[in-house]
Short mmCIF file of C-alpha atoms in Angstrom, two decimals:
data_model
loop_
_atom_site.label_atom_id
_atom_site.label_comp_id
_atom_site.label_asym_id
_atom_site.label_seq_id
_atom_site.Cartn_x
_atom_site.Cartn_y
_atom_site.Cartn_z
CA UNK A 1 26.45 107.96 225.74
CA UNK A 2 30.04 108.42 223.95
CA UNK A 3 30.75 105.88 221.14
CA UNK A 4 34.03 104.84 220.32
CA UNK A 5 34.80 106.65 216.98
CA UNK A 6 34.84 105.05 213.21
CA UNK A 7 36.91 102.51 212.38
CA UNK A 8 40.53 102.24 212.00
CA UNK A 9 41.82 101.63 208.35
CA UNK A 10 43.63 99.37 206.96
CA UNK A 11 46.26 100.73 204.75
CA UNK A 12 46.64 98.06 201.48
CA UNK A 13 49.10 97.43 198.94
CA UNK A 14 47.64 94.73 196.66
CA UNK A 15 51.69 95.42 194.14
CA UNK A 16 54.30 94.89 196.98
CA UNK A 17 56.00 92.11 196.51
CA UNK A 18 55.45 88.42 199.20
CA UNK A 19 55.46 90.18 202.79
CA UNK A 20 58.72 88.61 205.44
CA UNK A 21 58.04 86.96 208.83
CA UNK A 22 57.87 89.92 210.76
CA UNK A 23 56.20 92.09 208.58
CA UNK A 24 53.21 89.85 208.54
CA UNK A 25 53.35 89.51 211.86
CA UNK A 26 53.40 92.83 212.69
CA UNK A 27 50.14 93.07 210.06
CA UNK A 28 48.24 90.97 211.58
CA UNK A 29 49.41 92.42 215.55
CA UNK A 30 47.97 95.47 212.76
CA UNK A 31 44.41 93.73 212.33
CA UNK A 32 44.73 92.56 215.84
CA UNK A 33 44.08 95.51 217.38
CA UNK A 34 41.84 97.33 214.39
CA UNK A 35 38.62 94.04 215.63
CA UNK A 36 39.30 95.16 219.10
CA UNK A 37 38.20 98.82 217.76
CA UNK A 38 35.62 97.48 216.06
CA UNK A 39 34.20 94.85 217.54
CA UNK A 40 34.04 97.78 220.70
CA UNK A 41 32.41 100.49 218.96
CA UNK A 42 29.31 97.96 217.69
CA UNK A 43 29.03 97.02 220.57
CA UNK A 44 28.37 100.36 222.35
CA UNK A 45 26.46 101.41 218.90
CA UNK A 46 24.06 98.30 220.02
CA UNK A 47 24.19 99.02 223.56
CA UNK A 48 23.79 102.52 222.68
CA UNK A 49 20.08 104.68 224.65
CA UNK A 50 19.51 106.46 222.23
CA UNK A 51 19.52 102.64 220.19
CA UNK A 52 17.50 101.12 222.48
CA UNK A 53 14.91 103.90 223.16
CA UNK A 54 14.33 103.79 218.37
CA UNK A 55 13.41 100.22 218.75
CA UNK A 56 10.99 101.43 221.58
CA UNK A 57 9.26 103.71 220.18
CA UNK A 58 6.32 104.30 217.86
CA UNK A 59 8.44 106.30 215.05
CA UNK A 60 6.15 108.14 212.17
CA UNK A 61 7.73 110.21 209.47
CA UNK A 62 11.27 111.29 208.89
CA UNK A 63 12.54 109.59 211.87
CA UNK A 64 10.53 105.59 210.93
CA UNK A 65 11.86 106.13 207.63
CA UNK A 66 15.71 106.72 208.45
CA UNK A 67 15.26 104.35 211.38
CA UNK A 68 14.21 101.30 209.23
CA UNK A 69 16.91 102.27 206.90
CA UNK A 70 19.62 102.45 210.08
CA UNK A 71 18.51 98.84 210.80
CA UNK A 72 19.12 97.45 207.77
CA UNK A 73 23.19 99.17 208.22
CA UNK A 74 23.20 97.29 211.93
CA UNK A 75 22.98 93.91 210.18
CA UNK A 76 24.83 95.07 206.96
CA UNK A 77 27.38 96.15 209.62
CA UNK A 78 27.55 93.07 211.89
CA UNK A 79 27.61 90.76 208.44
CA UNK A 80 30.64 93.31 207.37
CA UNK A 81 32.35 92.50 211.05
CA UNK A 82 31.80 88.26 210.88
CA UNK A 83 33.36 88.02 207.34
CA UNK A 84 35.74 90.68 209.10
CA UNK A 85 36.22 88.13 211.96
CA UNK A 86 35.75 84.76 209.76
CA UNK A 87 39.35 86.11 208.36
CA UNK A 88 41.42 87.67 209.90
CA UNK A 89 40.72 84.14 212.33
CA UNK A 90 41.70 82.57 209.08
CA UNK A 91 44.37 84.71 208.56
CA UNK A 92 45.31 84.01 212.35
CA UNK A 93 45.41 79.86 211.85
CA UNK A 94 47.52 79.92 208.35
CA UNK A 95 50.04 81.79 210.80
CA UNK A 96 50.01 80.10 213.89
CA UNK A 97 50.95 77.02 211.86
CA UNK A 98 54.17 77.37 211.37
CA UNK A 99 57.00 79.45 213.19
CA UNK A 100 58.70 79.96 209.71
CA UNK A 101 56.80 79.72 207.63
CA UNK A 102 56.93 78.98 204.21
CA UNK A 103 57.37 81.75 200.79
CA UNK A 104 53.93 80.43 199.97
CA UNK A 105 52.23 80.95 202.51
CA UNK A 106 54.32 83.92 203.53
CA UNK A 107 52.16 84.45 200.19
CA UNK A 108 48.64 83.08 201.07
CA UNK A 109 48.62 85.48 203.96
CA UNK A 110 49.94 88.60 202.03
CA UNK A 111 46.71 87.86 200.00
CA UNK A 112 44.65 87.62 203.29
CA UNK A 113 45.58 91.05 204.74
CA UNK A 114 46.25 92.85 201.79
CA UNK A 115 44.14 91.28 198.44
CA UNK A 116 40.69 91.90 197.58
CA UNK A 117 40.30 88.25 199.27
CA UNK A 118 37.23 89.09 201.86
CA UNK A 119 33.59 87.70 199.62
CA UNK A 120 30.63 90.27 201.03
CA UNK A 121 27.45 88.87 200.33
CA UNK A 122 25.37 90.89 197.62
CA UNK A 123 22.59 92.76 199.69
CA UNK A 124 26.02 93.40 202.53
CA UNK A 125 28.07 94.91 199.75
CA UNK A 126 24.93 96.56 198.53
CA UNK A 127 25.45 98.41 202.09
CA UNK A 128 20.91 97.24 203.25
CA UNK A 129 19.80 99.50 200.39
CA UNK A 130 18.76 99.33 197.27
CA UNK A 131 20.03 99.02 193.89
CA UNK A 132 18.74 100.90 191.36
CA UNK A 133 20.61 97.90 188.91
CA UNK A 134 20.52 94.25 188.53
CA UNK A 135 20.94 92.48 192.59
CA UNK A 136 24.56 90.90 192.52
CA UNK A 137 24.83 87.18 194.25
CA UNK A 138 28.20 88.26 196.28
CA UNK A 139 31.35 90.11 196.16
CA UNK A 140 34.53 90.90 196.72
CA UNK A 141 36.56 92.96 199.11
CA UNK A 142 39.92 93.83 200.67
CA UNK A 143 39.67 94.15 204.99
CA UNK A 144 40.53 98.38 203.78
CA UNK A 145 38.20 98.40 201.44
CA UNK A 146 36.04 96.27 203.93
CA UNK A 147 36.86 98.85 207.25
CA UNK A 148 35.99 101.66 204.78
CA UNK A 149 32.16 99.83 204.41
CA UNK A 150 32.16 99.46 207.58
CA UNK A 151 33.30 102.86 208.83
CA UNK A 152 30.34 104.23 206.32
CA UNK A 153 27.89 102.36 207.76
CA UNK A 154 28.91 103.17 211.22
CA UNK A 155 29.17 106.54 211.07
CA UNK A 156 25.35 107.14 209.53
CA UNK A 157 23.82 104.57 212.01
CA UNK A 158 25.32 106.77 214.47
CA UNK A 159 23.91 109.59 213.50
CA UNK A 160 20.81 109.02 213.66
CA UNK A 161 20.78 107.06 216.78
CA UNK A 162 22.99 110.57 218.29
CA UNK A 163 19.79 113.05 216.67
CA UNK A 164 17.58 110.76 217.79
CA UNK A 165 18.80 110.70 221.51
CA UNK A 166 20.05 114.93 221.09
CA UNK A 167 16.38 115.78 219.98
CA UNK A 168 15.05 113.33 222.56
CA UNK A 169 17.63 115.10 225.87
CA UNK A 170 16.04 118.39 224.96
CA UNK A 171 13.02 119.42 223.11
CA UNK A 172 10.23 116.65 226.68
CA UNK A 173 11.71 118.11 228.96
CA UNK A 174 12.32 121.23 227.93
CA UNK A 175 8.32 121.38 226.14
CA UNK A 176 6.96 119.98 229.35
CA UNK A 177 7.82 122.09 232.14
CA UNK A 178 6.95 125.14 229.60
CA UNK A 179 2.92 123.33 229.63
CA UNK A 180 3.52 122.73 233.90
CA UNK A 181 4.73 126.46 233.05
CA UNK A 182 1.11 126.48 230.74
CA UNK A 183 -1.06 125.50 233.63
CA UNK A 184 0.37 128.15 236.87
CA UNK A 185 -0.10 130.87 234.64
CA UNK A 186 -4.10 129.76 233.26
CA UNK A 187 -4.70 130.10 236.56
CA UNK A 188 -3.05 133.02 237.34
CA UNK A 189 -5.18 133.77 233.84
CA UNK A 190 -8.15 132.32 234.84
CA UNK A 191 -9.01 134.23 238.99
CA UNK A 192 -8.20 137.84 237.24
CA UNK A 193 -11.26 136.45 234.24
CA UNK A 194 -8.71 136.77 231.63
CA UNK A 195 -10.46 133.80 230.13
CA UNK A 196 -10.77 131.80 226.59
CA UNK A 197 -13.79 133.55 224.50
CA UNK A 198 -13.48 136.72 227.44
CA UNK A 199 -10.07 138.03 227.09
CA UNK A 200 -7.30 137.57 223.63
CA UNK A 201 -4.59 135.93 226.26
CA UNK A 202 -6.69 133.06 227.15
CA UNK A 203 -7.90 132.84 223.62
CA UNK A 204 -3.27 132.84 223.22
CA UNK A 205 -3.33 130.42 226.51
CA UNK A 206 -5.35 127.56 224.69
CA UNK A 207 -2.69 127.95 221.51
CA UNK A 208 -0.27 127.72 223.05
CA UNK A 209 -2.07 124.60 225.77
CA UNK A 210 -2.40 122.99 221.90
CA UNK A 211 0.05 123.40 220.20
CA UNK A 212 2.49 122.86 223.21
CA UNK A 213 0.34 118.39 222.71
CA UNK A 214 1.00 118.52 219.51
CA UNK A 215 4.97 119.40 219.24
CA UNK A 216 5.48 117.10 222.00
CA UNK A 217 3.25 114.20 219.81
CA UNK A 218 5.88 115.43 217.14
CA UNK A 219 9.46 115.63 218.95
CA UNK A 220 8.69 111.86 220.57
CA UNK A 221 7.29 110.23 217.14
CA UNK A 222 9.30 112.16 215.08
CA UNK A 223 12.83 113.64 215.95
CA UNK A 224 15.36 114.29 213.46
CA UNK A 225 12.64 116.12 211.94
CA UNK A 226 13.50 118.22 214.40
CA UNK A 227 16.91 118.06 213.82
CA UNK A 228 19.02 121.03 212.35
CA UNK A 229 21.99 118.99 210.37
CA UNK A 230 25.23 120.93 210.78
CA UNK A 231 26.18 123.69 208.85
CA UNK A 232 30.19 123.88 209.05
CA UNK A 233 29.53 119.83 207.02
CA UNK A 234 30.90 118.33 210.30
CA UNK A 235 31.77 114.88 209.88
CA UNK A 236 31.31 114.01 213.81
CA UNK A 237 28.12 111.71 214.38
CA UNK A 238 25.32 114.06 214.78
CA UNK A 239 26.55 116.72 214.27
CA UNK A 240 23.89 119.42 214.25
CA UNK A 241 21.40 120.53 216.81
CA UNK A 242 17.66 120.17 217.55
CA UNK A 243 15.20 122.89 216.29
CA UNK A 244 13.82 124.52 219.06
CA UNK A 245 11.99 126.85 216.38
CA UNK A 246 8.92 126.05 218.21
CA UNK A 247 9.27 125.28 221.32
CA UNK A 248 10.59 129.23 221.60
CA UNK A 249 8.20 130.83 219.84
CA UNK A 250 5.54 129.30 222.33
CA UNK A 251 7.47 130.68 225.72
CA UNK A 252 7.80 133.43 223.85
CA UNK A 253 4.23 133.33 223.48
CA UNK A 254 3.85 132.77 227.06
CA UNK A 255 5.86 135.11 228.84
CA UNK A 256 4.22 137.50 226.36
CA UNK A 257 0.86 136.27 228.52
CA UNK A 258 2.22 136.20 231.09
CA UNK A 259 3.51 139.88 231.57
CA UNK A 260 -0.10 140.80 230.15
CA UNK A 261 -1.86 138.15 233.46
CA UNK A 262 0.91 141.01 235.58
CA UNK A 263 -0.40 143.89 234.16
CA UNK A 264 -4.99 142.57 235.21
CA UNK A 265 -3.67 141.44 238.45
CA UNK A 266 -1.76 145.37 238.72
CA UNK A 267 -4.80 146.77 237.28
CA UNK A 268 -6.77 144.14 239.99
CA UNK A 269 -4.79 144.52 242.26
CA UNK A 270 -5.34 149.08 241.68
CA UNK A 271 -8.99 148.65 242.10
CA UNK A 272 -9.53 146.48 245.33
CA UNK A 273 -7.95 149.88 246.75
CA UNK A 274 -8.94 152.75 244.59
CA UNK A 275 -12.51 150.88 245.33
CA UNK A 276 -11.72 151.15 248.97
CA UNK A 277 -10.64 155.03 248.51
CA UNK A 278 -14.22 155.40 247.54
CA UNK A 279 -16.13 154.00 250.14
CA UNK A 280 -13.85 155.78 252.40
CA UNK A 281 -14.73 158.61 251.02
CA UNK A 282 -18.66 158.00 249.46
CA UNK A 283 -19.27 157.63 253.56
CA UNK A 284 -16.89 160.32 254.79
CA UNK A 285 -19.02 162.63 251.96
CA UNK A 286 -22.70 160.59 253.59
CA UNK A 287 -21.80 161.49 257.28
CA UNK A 288 -20.56 165.02 256.76
CA UNK A 289 -24.42 165.07 255.07
CA UNK A 290 -25.69 163.73 258.85
CA UNK A 291 -24.22 166.22 260.79
CA UNK A 292 -25.07 168.88 258.60
CA UNK A 293 -28.09 168.14 258.93
CA UNK A 294 -28.41 167.28 263.05
CA UNK A 295 -26.82 170.05 262.80
CA UNK A 296 -29.53 172.95 260.94
CA UNK A 297 -32.07 170.61 263.06
CA UNK A 298 -29.99 171.56 266.12
CA UNK A 299 -29.60 175.67 264.71
CA UNK A 300 -33.35 175.76 263.81
CA UNK A 301 -34.36 174.82 267.39
CA UNK A 302 -31.67 177.41 268.43
CA UNK A 303 -30.93 180.93 266.40
CA UNK A 304 -33.87 182.69 265.18
CA UNK A 305 -34.73 184.54 262.29
CA UNK A 306 -31.94 183.29 260.29
CA UNK A 307 -32.21 181.47 256.82
CA UNK A 308 -30.50 178.40 257.79
CA UNK A 309 -30.13 176.65 253.93
CA UNK A 310 -31.88 172.87 252.96
CA UNK A 311 -29.01 169.97 253.76
CA UNK A 312 -29.93 167.36 250.22
CA UNK A 313 -28.71 164.17 250.78
CA UNK A 314 -26.69 161.63 249.73
CA UNK A 315 -26.03 160.98 246.49
CA UNK A 316 -28.24 158.33 245.16
CA UNK A 317 -26.65 158.13 241.55
CA UNK A 318 -23.04 157.94 242.71
CA UNK A 319 -23.47 154.63 244.71
CA UNK A 320 -25.39 153.19 242.42
CA UNK A 321 -22.69 153.85 240.44
CA UNK A 322 -20.04 152.35 242.79
CA UNK A 323 -22.13 149.04 243.29
CA UNK A 324 -21.51 148.67 239.54
CA UNK A 325 -18.25 149.30 240.02
CA UNK A 326 -18.14 146.95 242.47
CA UNK A 327 -20.38 144.23 240.33
CA UNK A 328 -16.92 144.91 236.83
CA UNK A 329 -14.80 143.66 239.91
CA UNK A 330 -16.61 140.75 241.29
CA UNK A 331 -16.60 139.57 237.09
CA UNK A 332 -13.97 140.91 236.43
CA UNK A 333 -14.85 143.65 233.34
CA UNK A 334 -12.09 145.28 233.69
CA UNK A 335 -12.15 147.01 230.66
CA UNK A 336 -15.21 148.80 232.07
CA UNK A 337 -13.79 149.14 236.08
CA UNK A 338 -10.69 151.07 235.46
CA UNK A 339 -13.12 153.87 233.07
CA UNK A 340 -15.70 153.87 235.66
CA UNK A 341 -13.57 155.09 238.89
CA UNK A 342 -11.60 157.24 236.65
CA UNK A 343 -15.09 159.02 236.51
CA UNK A 344 -15.77 158.18 240.41
CA UNK A 345 -13.26 159.85 241.73
CA UNK A 346 -13.62 162.64 240.34
CA UNK A 347 -17.70 162.98 241.27
CA UNK A 348 -17.22 161.43 244.60
CA UNK A 349 -13.97 163.97 246.08
CA UNK A 350 -17.08 167.23 244.66
CA UNK A 351 -19.28 165.07 247.00
CA UNK A 352 -17.12 165.58 249.55
CA UNK A 353 -16.69 168.95 249.08
CA UNK A 354 -20.39 170.04 248.61
CA UNK A 355 -20.71 168.14 252.06
CA UNK A 356 -18.65 169.56 253.90
CA UNK A 357 -19.56 173.44 252.25
CA UNK A 358 -23.59 172.24 253.40
CA UNK A 359 -22.87 172.04 257.50
CA UNK A 360 -20.25 174.47 257.15
CA UNK A 361 -23.42 177.11 255.66
CA UNK A 362 -25.66 175.72 258.27
CA UNK A 363 -23.13 175.97 261.43
CA UNK A 364 -22.45 179.45 260.64
CA UNK A 365 -25.38 180.54 262.46
CA UNK A 366 -23.43 179.07 265.62
CA UNK A 367 -20.25 179.78 264.37
CA UNK A 368 -21.62 183.23 264.93
CA UNK A 369 -23.53 183.26 268.42
CA UNK A 370 -20.34 181.28 269.81
CA UNK A 371 -18.57 184.60 268.69
CA UNK A 372 -20.30 187.27 270.53
CA UNK A 373 -20.58 185.60 273.71
CA UNK A 374 -17.22 184.93 273.63
CA UNK A 375 -16.65 188.96 273.18
CA UNK A 376 -19.26 189.26 275.58
CA UNK A 377 -16.53 187.36 278.27
CA UNK A 378 -14.05 189.50 277.27
CA UNK A 379 -15.44 192.67 277.60
CA UNK A 380 -16.18 191.03 280.97
CA UNK A 381 -13.33 189.99 281.93
CA UNK A 382 -11.11 193.27 280.98
CA UNK A 383 -14.03 195.68 282.63
CA UNK A 384 -13.70 193.48 286.32
CA UNK A 385 -9.66 193.43 284.82
CA UNK A 386 -10.72 198.24 286.06
CA UNK A 387 -12.82 197.30 288.65
CA UNK A 388 -15.81 198.32 287.00
CA UNK A 389 -17.54 195.23 287.36
CA UNK A 390 -20.83 197.13 289.51
CA UNK A 391 -20.88 199.36 287.60
CA UNK A 392 -25.08 199.64 287.09
CA UNK A 393 -25.15 200.16 283.58
CA UNK A 394 -22.36 197.64 283.29
CA UNK A 395 -24.21 194.91 284.60
CA UNK A 396 -27.30 196.29 282.86
CA UNK A 397 -25.56 195.71 279.47
CA UNK A 398 -23.31 192.64 280.30
CA UNK A 399 -27.39 190.63 281.49
CA UNK A 400 -29.18 192.20 277.60
CA UNK A 401 -26.78 190.17 275.66
CA UNK A 402 -26.39 187.66 278.17
CA UNK A 403 -29.69 187.02 278.16
CA UNK A 404 -30.02 187.15 274.19
CA UNK A 405 -27.73 184.65 274.20
CA UNK A 406 -28.15 182.19 275.91
CA UNK A 407 -31.61 182.10 274.84
CA UNK A 408 -33.36 179.83 273.22
CA UNK A 409 -34.53 180.24 270.28
CA UNK A 410 -31.41 183.58 269.68
CA UNK A 411 -32.42 186.37 267.62
CA UNK A 412 -28.72 186.53 266.54
CA UNK A 413 -28.99 190.84 265.09
CA UNK A 414 -30.28 191.38 268.80
CA UNK A 415 -28.61 189.88 270.16
CA UNK A 416 -25.49 191.35 268.49
CA UNK A 417 -26.52 194.62 269.13
CA UNK A 418 -26.87 194.12 272.53
CA UNK A 419 -23.16 193.23 272.41
CA UNK A 420 -21.97 195.97 270.86
CA UNK A 421 -24.36 198.36 272.74
CA UNK A 422 -22.30 196.14 276.09
CA UNK A 423 -19.07 196.79 274.45
CA UNK A 424 -20.22 201.05 274.16
CA UNK A 425 -20.70 201.64 277.74
CA UNK A 426 -16.95 199.58 278.36
CA UNK A 427 -15.09 201.68 276.25
CA UNK A 428 -16.87 204.44 277.90
CA UNK A 429 -16.15 203.93 280.72
CA UNK A 430 -12.57 202.92 280.98
CA UNK A 431 -11.56 206.48 279.42
CA UNK A 432 -11.50 208.36 282.34
CA UNK A 433 -9.77 205.56 284.54
CA UNK A 434 -6.77 205.50 281.34
CA UNK A 435 -6.98 209.67 281.55
CA UNK A 436 -6.56 209.60 284.72
CA UNK A 437 -3.72 206.96 285.18
CA UNK A 438 -1.41 209.12 282.72
CA UNK A 439 -1.82 212.33 284.55
CA UNK A 440 -0.78 210.70 287.74
CA UNK A 441 2.19 209.73 285.72
#
C-alpha cells in the first residue's frame, strides 16, 4: 500500500530582512500546502496495512526491537507535527489580525516562519531514542529543522513497515504453496515406498517439512530478519528485497526429491510390466512342458522301438524367485527387485527355449511317421496317374507299408523300409511306360 513521500522542506532565512506582506502570505501558503502533505503522509502511515499487522503480531528478534523503536518514532512524529501545527496556527492568527500588518507584526511573523521558534520537549527532540548524554527538558527548532527531523523519523518508520510488509507478502504464501506441494510429494513418495527410515529421500522429506514449519514461524515472528537492504544505497522506503535463500534451498531440495520419486515411480511401473512379461514367459514354458509330457505319452503308445527323451517338470527355483520378486514389489524394495528381474528375464527365456526343445525332441517320431505317410500317399497318387493302381505287386507292397504306418505301436524302422520297397517297386514299374512314351514321339 503506497504512502506519500517525505515531507517538503521549508527554506530558512535567519539573517534575511523583515519580509513584506506579500512574501509573508506566500510563505504561509507554502506552509499550508506543506502541512497538508505532512498530515496526509502521517495518516497514510497510520493506516498502512503493514503497520496494522505489526501492531497485532507476536514479534521477536530484530523485528520486535525495531518495531518498538518505530512505535516510539511514530509517537514523536505526531508530537513534532503537533508543534508544527501550533506554530502554523499562531502565524495564521497573527496574520489574520490586520489586512496590512505593522512592521512589528511582520517581524514577529518572520521569526515564527524562519526563526527557531518551535519549542519541542526533550524526548521528542531526541527522536524518541535514548541519548548517551544528559536529557534536555526541551529544545528549539525552526520549521525547516522540524520538517527535516520529521523526514528522518518518517523515512526510518516507513522503511521498517514497508520491509516487514514486503516479507509477509512474499514469503508465507510461497511457503504455504511449497508445503502443499510437499504434502502431495509425500503422499506419492509413500505410495512407492519412499518412507523415512527406509529410503534417503524419505528422510529428506521429513527434514524439509520441519524446515518449512520453522521457516514460516520465524518469518511471521521476525520478518525483518529476512530482509536484505538494497546494495545501491537507495533512500526509497523499503529499499531492498525479501531474503528467500532458505525458501529457495528447500524448494530446490523438494524438486530433487520429486525427480527421485518420479524415477522410483518409473521403476515401479516398469517392474509391473516386467513381472507380467516374466509370468507370461514362464506360463508359456510350463504349458509347453505339459504339452511335451502329453506328447511323450502319445509317442510311447503309438511308436515302437523308438527312444523318447524324458520331459522334466517346471522349474521350481524360477517360480520361487518370481514369487520373491512379487514380494519385493509389494514391499517396494526396488533396490532388490531390479537385479532379480534382470536375472529372471534371462533364465525365463532359457526355460522357454528348453521347453520348446523338449517338445520338438519328444514329437520327432510322430513327425517322422507323418512324413512317411505323406510320402507313401504321394507315390500311390503318382502310380494311379499312370494307370498302374491295380498292379498286384504295387498293391501288395502299399498295403504292407500302410498297415505298418497306421497301426499302433508303429515300428518306424520297419515302416520306413516298407515305404522304401513300395517306392522302389513303383519306380521300376514306371520306367517301361516312360520309355514307351518316348518311342511314340
